[in-house]
XYZ file of C-alpha atoms in Angstrom:
468
model
C 58.519 -38.996 -17.228
C 55.773 -41.047 -15.727
C 52.655 -42.666 -17.459
C 50.379 -39.845 -16.742
C 53.186 -37.391 -17.975
C 53.110 -39.395 -21.234
C 49.666 -38.872 -21.693
C 49.464 -35.274 -20.783
C 52.413 -34.691 -23.041
C 50.806 -36.561 -25.962
C 51.715 -35.241 -29.518
C 48.824 -33.617 -31.588
C 48.721 -35.835 -34.837
C 47.528 -33.379 -37.503
C 45.390 -35.137 -40.096
C 43.979 -33.850 -43.382
C 40.726 -32.514 -41.892
C 42.469 -30.732 -38.769
C 43.986 -27.840 -41.015
C 43.499 -25.512 -44.178
C 45.879 -23.697 -46.541
C 45.723 -20.062 -45.770
C 45.254 -18.168 -48.943
C 48.327 -15.907 -49.945
C 49.165 -13.661 -52.713
C 49.280 -15.405 -56.313
C 52.143 -14.760 -58.627
C 50.241 -16.097 -61.582
C 47.229 -17.699 -62.923
C 46.602 -21.245 -61.849
C 46.701 -22.653 -65.281
C 50.176 -21.690 -65.510
C 51.298 -23.306 -62.210
C 54.030 -26.137 -62.595
C 53.351 -29.119 -60.660
C 56.365 -31.431 -61.813
C 58.167 -33.000 -59.368
C 60.165 -36.071 -58.513
C 58.914 -39.735 -57.477
C 62.441 -40.586 -56.443
C 65.928 -39.294 -56.970
C 66.189 -39.909 -60.734
C 62.399 -40.337 -61.578
C 60.706 -37.049 -62.480
C 56.822 -36.849 -62.940
C 54.929 -34.273 -64.642
C 52.126 -34.432 -61.972
C 52.758 -35.370 -58.258
C 50.635 -38.480 -58.219
C 51.353 -42.361 -58.121
C 48.973 -45.208 -57.875
C 49.178 -47.549 -54.812
C 50.494 -50.808 -55.240
C 47.187 -52.614 -54.179
C 45.923 -55.788 -55.915
C 42.579 -53.956 -56.412
C 44.097 -50.885 -58.182
C 47.379 -51.183 -59.991
C 48.341 -53.657 -62.816
C 48.798 -52.906 -66.340
C 45.938 -50.885 -67.543
C 46.231 -48.599 -64.380
C 50.171 -48.238 -64.462
C 50.188 -47.238 -68.540
C 47.326 -44.654 -67.736
C 49.227 -43.137 -64.905
C 52.175 -42.701 -67.171
C 50.369 -41.431 -69.800
C 48.952 -38.683 -67.606
C 52.284 -37.783 -66.454
C 52.543 -39.830 -63.151
C 53.543 -43.278 -62.286
C 51.906 -46.348 -61.416
C 53.609 -48.659 -58.734
C 52.383 -52.516 -59.687
C 51.333 -54.398 -56.700
C 53.173 -57.685 -55.717
C 50.359 -60.005 -54.751
C 51.112 -62.114 -57.574
C 53.909 -64.273 -58.798
C 56.960 -62.365 -59.506
C 57.292 -63.537 -63.200
C 53.839 -61.981 -63.806
C 54.752 -58.718 -62.054
C 57.726 -58.507 -64.325
C 55.487 -59.479 -67.382
C 53.378 -56.604 -66.767
C 56.394 -54.104 -66.143
C 57.705 -55.318 -69.384
C 54.302 -54.635 -71.150
C 54.114 -51.162 -69.808
C 57.667 -50.527 -71.060
C 56.452 -51.642 -74.646
C 53.160 -49.657 -74.614
C 53.067 -46.748 -76.772
C 53.023 -43.350 -75.200
C 49.627 -42.408 -76.326
C 46.169 -43.391 -75.529
C 45.295 -46.662 -77.326
C 41.929 -48.909 -77.248
C 41.624 -52.647 -77.515
C 39.597 -52.023 -80.762
C 39.867 -55.229 -82.998
C 38.000 -58.106 -84.539
C 39.295 -61.834 -84.667
C 39.578 -63.626 -87.876
C 37.134 -66.344 -86.825
C 34.434 -63.817 -85.870
C 31.191 -63.928 -87.831
C 31.019 -61.017 -90.418
C 27.725 -59.731 -89.300
C 28.973 -59.685 -85.729
C 31.849 -57.755 -86.784
C 29.912 -55.482 -88.925
C 27.697 -54.745 -86.011
C 30.392 -54.028 -83.525
C 32.070 -51.441 -85.696
C 28.997 -49.897 -86.711
C 28.251 -49.321 -82.984
C 31.778 -47.625 -82.581
C 31.318 -45.508 -85.490
C 34.318 -46.873 -87.288
C 34.777 -47.654 -90.953
C 37.547 -50.298 -90.391
C 39.483 -51.983 -87.640
C 42.708 -54.373 -87.014
C 42.260 -58.123 -87.180
C 44.112 -59.816 -84.170
C 44.534 -63.616 -83.487
C 43.951 -65.320 -80.389
C 47.789 -65.487 -79.479
C 47.853 -61.567 -79.840
C 49.485 -61.340 -83.312
C 48.115 -58.507 -86.058
C 47.019 -60.775 -88.905
C 44.977 -58.305 -91.040
C 42.694 -55.171 -91.688
C 39.225 -55.190 -92.253
C 36.725 -52.593 -93.725
C 33.023 -52.261 -92.875
C 32.112 -52.175 -96.554
C 33.779 -55.636 -97.192
C 32.141 -57.007 -93.952
C 28.736 -55.916 -95.324
C 28.968 -57.964 -98.346
C 30.536 -61.103 -96.692
C 27.210 -62.999 -96.790
C 27.264 -64.581 -93.103
C 30.998 -65.698 -93.547
C 34.180 -65.069 -91.496
C 36.271 -62.051 -91.089
C 39.211 -63.977 -92.494
C 37.565 -64.360 -95.797
C 37.585 -60.600 -96.392
C 40.414 -59.280 -94.462
C 43.152 -57.289 -96.224
C 46.873 -57.212 -95.447
C 47.614 -55.712 -91.921
C 48.874 -52.155 -91.547
C 51.298 -52.162 -88.661
C 53.049 -49.403 -87.101
C 55.734 -50.131 -84.885
C 55.582 -48.199 -81.536
C 58.897 -46.358 -82.105
C 57.372 -44.904 -85.484
C 54.775 -43.485 -83.597
C 54.856 -39.823 -85.392
C 54.418 -41.517 -88.700
C 51.546 -43.463 -87.406
C 49.627 -40.265 -86.225
C 50.502 -38.621 -89.628
C 48.990 -41.528 -91.438
C 45.879 -41.394 -89.173
C 45.395 -37.779 -89.630
C 45.409 -38.391 -93.253
C 41.792 -39.468 -93.275
C 42.527 -42.918 -94.938
C 41.501 -45.024 -91.980
C 39.839 -44.580 -88.928
C 42.040 -46.899 -86.957
C 45.688 -47.917 -86.895
C 47.102 -51.018 -84.838
C 50.289 -50.541 -83.137
C 52.822 -53.249 -82.454
C 55.993 -53.856 -80.460
C 58.351 -56.995 -80.655
C 55.835 -58.273 -83.402
C 52.836 -58.320 -81.135
C 49.712 -56.277 -81.014
C 49.680 -53.614 -78.026
C 46.719 -51.530 -78.750
C 44.798 -49.628 -81.597
C 45.097 -45.820 -82.212
C 41.931 -44.100 -83.431
C 41.258 -40.528 -84.544
C 39.395 -39.613 -81.486
C 42.044 -41.065 -79.177
C 42.664 -38.526 -76.189
C 46.002 -37.169 -77.600
C 45.312 -33.519 -76.511
C 44.702 -34.731 -72.838
C 47.994 -36.545 -72.050
C 51.473 -35.377 -71.485
C 53.351 -38.792 -70.716
C 55.934 -39.111 -68.134
C 58.901 -40.723 -69.909
C 62.313 -42.420 -69.288
C 65.412 -41.299 -71.137
C 64.778 -43.557 -74.091
C 61.182 -42.054 -74.532
C 59.342 -45.240 -72.925
C 56.633 -44.857 -70.141
C 57.689 -44.733 -66.599
C 56.717 -47.657 -64.221
C 57.619 -48.506 -60.704
C 56.869 -51.938 -58.731
C 56.323 -52.830 -55.066
C 58.754 -55.458 -53.385
C 59.422 -57.015 -50.233
C 62.848 -55.982 -48.881
C 63.256 -59.819 -48.143
C 62.716 -60.897 -51.844
C 65.841 -60.094 -53.498
C 65.084 -62.476 -56.261
C 61.870 -60.587 -57.284
C 63.878 -57.088 -57.345
C 66.784 -58.514 -59.364
C 64.144 -59.782 -61.945
C 61.750 -56.500 -61.814
C 65.215 -54.286 -62.016
C 65.403 -55.078 -65.533
C 62.070 -53.283 -66.539
C 61.222 -50.538 -64.078
C 62.371 -47.210 -63.101
C 61.822 -47.603 -59.373
C 61.243 -50.328 -56.974
C 59.275 -49.560 -53.731
C 59.598 -51.612 -50.678
C 56.243 -52.670 -49.685
C 56.396 -52.792 -45.836
C 53.556 -51.454 -43.436
C 56.105 -50.642 -40.778
C 59.490 -50.375 -42.304
C 61.267 -49.006 -39.140
C 62.255 -52.452 -38.414
C 65.713 -53.687 -37.765
C 65.123 -56.699 -40.139
C 63.136 -54.739 -42.886
C 66.118 -51.954 -42.807
C 68.884 -54.432 -43.092
C 67.298 -56.363 -45.890
C 66.680 -53.054 -47.772
C 70.330 -52.165 -47.376
C 71.510 -55.378 -49.009
C 68.843 -54.814 -51.863
C 70.162 -51.327 -52.553
C 73.739 -53.013 -53.352
C 72.101 -55.446 -56.021
C 69.623 -53.112 -57.822
C 70.068 -50.259 -60.378
C 66.573 -48.899 -60.304
C 65.908 -45.977 -57.633
C 65.149 -47.711 -54.387
C 61.898 -46.021 -52.544
C 61.650 -47.254 -48.996
C 58.592 -47.260 -46.627
C 56.487 -47.029 -44.789
C 57.805 -44.662 -42.199
C 55.875 -42.413 -40.076
C 58.228 -40.645 -37.692
C 61.467 -38.611 -37.823
C 63.308 -41.276 -36.064
C 62.361 -43.816 -38.765
C 63.362 -41.283 -41.440
C 66.850 -40.918 -39.724
C 67.369 -44.466 -39.005
C 66.506 -45.343 -42.721
C 69.096 -42.759 -44.018
C 71.790 -44.349 -41.489
C 71.104 -47.855 -42.038
C 70.040 -48.171 -45.576
C 72.604 -46.120 -47.164
C 70.972 -45.901 -50.532
C 67.408 -44.194 -50.041
C 66.178 -42.774 -53.384
C 62.695 -41.792 -51.855
C 60.658 -42.359 -48.707
C 57.024 -43.608 -48.633
C 55.407 -41.858 -45.607
C 52.310 -42.458 -43.466
C 50.953 -45.372 -41.204
C 47.517 -46.424 -40.816
C 45.965 -43.613 -42.565
C 44.204 -45.508 -45.409
C 40.437 -45.641 -45.723
C 40.557 -49.452 -45.633
C 43.376 -49.875 -43.209
C 42.170 -50.851 -39.573
C 45.953 -50.816 -37.915
C 44.993 -48.126 -35.665
C 42.265 -50.045 -34.323
C 43.758 -53.378 -34.330
C 47.408 -52.279 -33.139
C 46.603 -49.095 -31.648
C 49.357 -47.578 -33.883
C 48.824 -44.246 -36.108
C 50.937 -41.819 -38.024
C 48.727 -39.741 -40.416
C 50.125 -38.886 -43.688
C 50.221 -35.006 -43.202
C 51.868 -35.078 -39.650
C 54.349 -38.022 -40.785
C 55.299 -36.078 -43.983
C 56.028 -33.010 -41.783
C 58.047 -34.769 -39.479
C 60.011 -36.768 -42.201
C 60.621 -33.564 -44.197
C 62.065 -31.969 -41.044
C 64.383 -34.946 -40.516
C 65.709 -34.954 -43.939
C 66.677 -31.157 -44.015
C 68.098 -31.562 -40.610
C 70.207 -34.283 -41.778
C 71.223 -32.669 -45.096
C 69.285 -35.030 -47.386
C 66.543 -32.440 -48.580
C 66.957 -33.942 -52.052
C 65.262 -37.141 -51.073
C 61.522 -37.010 -52.358
C 58.693 -37.666 -49.711
C 55.683 -39.743 -50.980
C 52.631 -39.000 -48.849
C 50.531 -42.114 -48.557
C 47.416 -42.762 -47.038
C 44.118 -40.734 -46.318
C 44.010 -38.653 -49.149
C 40.294 -38.084 -50.450
C 40.268 -34.789 -52.404
C 42.653 -32.480 -54.311
C 42.602 -30.354 -51.452
C 44.342 -33.165 -49.442
C 46.962 -33.531 -51.923
C 47.654 -29.876 -51.712
C 48.042 -29.897 -48.088
C 50.243 -32.878 -48.207
C 52.504 -31.201 -50.635
C 52.499 -28.144 -48.520
C 53.806 -30.115 -45.309
C 56.805 -31.301 -47.177
C 55.749 -34.002 -49.727
C 57.024 -34.176 -53.268
C 54.143 -36.485 -54.352
C 51.214 -38.359 -53.201
C 50.269 -42.042 -53.805
C 46.598 -42.864 -54.036
C 44.423 -45.814 -53.563
C 40.671 -45.186 -52.721
C 40.644 -42.246 -55.325
C 41.651 -44.440 -58.090
C 40.090 -47.790 -57.000
C 36.610 -46.904 -58.884
C 38.244 -46.379 -62.449
C 38.047 -48.207 -65.579
C 41.877 -49.032 -65.257
C 41.874 -50.159 -61.549
C 42.712 -53.970 -61.373
C 39.231 -55.018 -59.938
C 36.280 -56.189 -61.949
C 33.077 -53.804 -62.684
C 30.151 -54.954 -60.614
C 26.548 -53.893 -60.257
C 24.469 -53.810 -57.183
C 21.188 -52.791 -58.110
C 21.148 -49.608 -60.414
C 24.602 -48.677 -59.543
C 27.907 -49.932 -60.579
C 31.047 -50.548 -58.216
C 34.496 -51.684 -58.062
C 35.889 -53.919 -55.329
C 38.482 -52.262 -52.985
C 40.440 -53.918 -50.329
C 43.251 -53.232 -47.904
C 46.387 -55.189 -48.594
C 46.093 -56.608 -44.996
C 42.620 -57.706 -45.393
C 41.708 -61.461 -45.346
C 41.129 -61.518 -49.138
C 44.484 -60.092 -50.099
C 46.429 -62.276 -47.642
C 44.768 -65.444 -48.996
C 46.519 -64.775 -52.204
C 50.005 -65.179 -50.043
C 52.605 -63.129 -52.317
C 52.104 -59.901 -50.127
C 51.273 -61.632 -46.912
C 54.844 -60.233 -45.246
C 53.686 -56.782 -45.839
C 52.797 -56.696 -42.395
C 55.510 -58.655 -40.868
C 57.938 -61.153 -42.116
C 56.190 -64.207 -41.040
C 52.795 -64.984 -42.097
C 50.221 -62.989 -39.984
C 46.957 -64.296 -38.503
C 45.320 -61.068 -37.622
C 43.948 -58.684 -40.633
C 44.896 -55.217 -40.579
C 42.478 -53.989 -43.456
C 38.956 -54.552 -44.560
C 37.326 -55.167 -47.988
C 34.282 -53.299 -49.631
C 33.441 -51.556 -53.034
C 33.774 -47.993 -54.232
C 31.455 -46.081 -56.753
C 32.410 -46.415 -60.215
C 33.811 -43.413 -61.572
C 34.914 -43.735 -65.191
C 38.096 -43.264 -66.789
C 41.333 -42.615 -64.556
C 42.246 -39.957 -66.890
C 39.297 -37.848 -66.090
C 39.729 -38.219 -62.406
C 43.439 -37.552 -62.581
C 42.664 -34.392 -64.960
C 40.244 -33.008 -62.483
C 42.615 -33.497 -59.458
C 45.462 -31.735 -61.234
C 43.385 -28.936 -61.961
C 42.273 -28.708 -58.223
C 46.035 -29.135 -57.247
C 46.957 -26.178 -59.420
C 44.135 -24.098 -58.091
C 45.490 -24.744 -54.494
C 49.054 -23.878 -55.245
C 47.559 -20.666 -56.541
C 45.559 -19.791 -53.434
C 48.757 -20.577 -51.473
C 50.626 -18.070 -53.488
C 53.110 -20.569 -55.123
C 54.167 -21.209 -58.779
C 55.475 -24.509 -58.288
C 55.890 -27.368 -55.442
C 58.920 -25.913 -53.953
C 57.739 -22.572 -53.509
C 54.582 -24.110 -51.802
C 57.102 -25.539 -49.310
C 58.191 -21.866 -48.757
C 55.098 -19.769 -48.787
C 52.306 -22.135 -47.472
C 50.867 -21.419 -44.099
C 48.289 -23.577 -42.405
C 45.407 -22.670 -40.350
C 43.148 -24.630 -37.939
C 39.423 -23.545 -38.191
C 37.116 -22.754 -35.381
C 34.532 -25.504 -35.540
C 31.587 -24.874 -37.796
C 32.995 -21.918 -39.500
C 34.232 -23.705 -42.755
C 31.495 -23.596 -45.637
C 30.100 -26.802 -46.195
C 31.150 -28.340 -42.797
C 27.354 -28.738 -41.801
C 26.720 -31.055 -44.639
C 29.957 -33.350 -44.137
C 28.824 -33.723 -40.272
C 25.351 -34.381 -41.415
C 23.768 -31.742 -39.247
């Protein structure tokens, strides 16, 4: 085939905006749709969503919240390996219920502590020292009569409950004797349980020992980091922009022999990449799929390469089915901007999706909250942006050697509140989408979903999106 033939025979790379789900006969009400799935061979989720290993998205708070809501967080690797392992260990020690960082310090002024608890509408609070140890419990009534002294002067003996005694803790709190109850693990304070904690909003994804699920990103060339993380995480996710590389696949093959956690490899974007990964790596427990589709990724303009997640997922799923590897979960990564996009990705053969942009503006995202005028935002950047590469730990995501050209940008995203509310809304949208497609679960969606291409300007709301 000549060069002109290559252009004339160019394959159409479908994106989420190119297609829609054709409605089908629904077997049950959307509220009864089952969206449980697998992130990897052995890691089962209650919702088909994971958080991206980006340094403005997933650290401790996000990883805990993702698991509490039934998904999983993938801790980024743009940090020292010891810090990443410490975060993973903390997630595993976290209670499988929502907690708050509500406490006062023993050296706090009584009047200040009194005003703080009154503003929260609480009658009491734990007292936590600077080194994270639970040292006491204090009542608002005691603070009121403190006379300008310190909290340490009026605090009572602490009321610790080990995380493993969670049911007892909840029963004690429901008895009404206290508004707050501190939870501890290995002798350290891990959070405060309150009566109005959103217990009815969460159904956590747990491991076989009842602990929160967590995953972590690694370079396939960093075996020492993988070995350290393997002590804590349920899955390791190779964090390479273009995994279809001989050196990356050979390194992942060696890593798979050294670790016991599930090994998710990627990113891949084609049928050929999936087949080579299966052939060379040997132990593939999941595939992260999509290249250059992210909202802050500039690979398509810098390098001219593009494998959008929707098209890539379909190509990879077909390859897995043809090679007898249908049991390997596919994670759609990049370009997802709505619950409708999640439904399309699942319908194309994904088992779950990985989100960055949609979670970056939440309380739990690892970037700080900033204000521009009257509006609140959070910073968000690609892992190949200049800012991310300056931290150096993940500079090899785009090549084993240090790369001089950036393939990502930096910016801000609007503040969106708690990630738990964001996820709850997304899951409701996904359930509705499966209902429209006539599926009661994700596997049925694979079988029953039909795609349609809309004639331009015939889709409701299209004029508003295009600004016409």
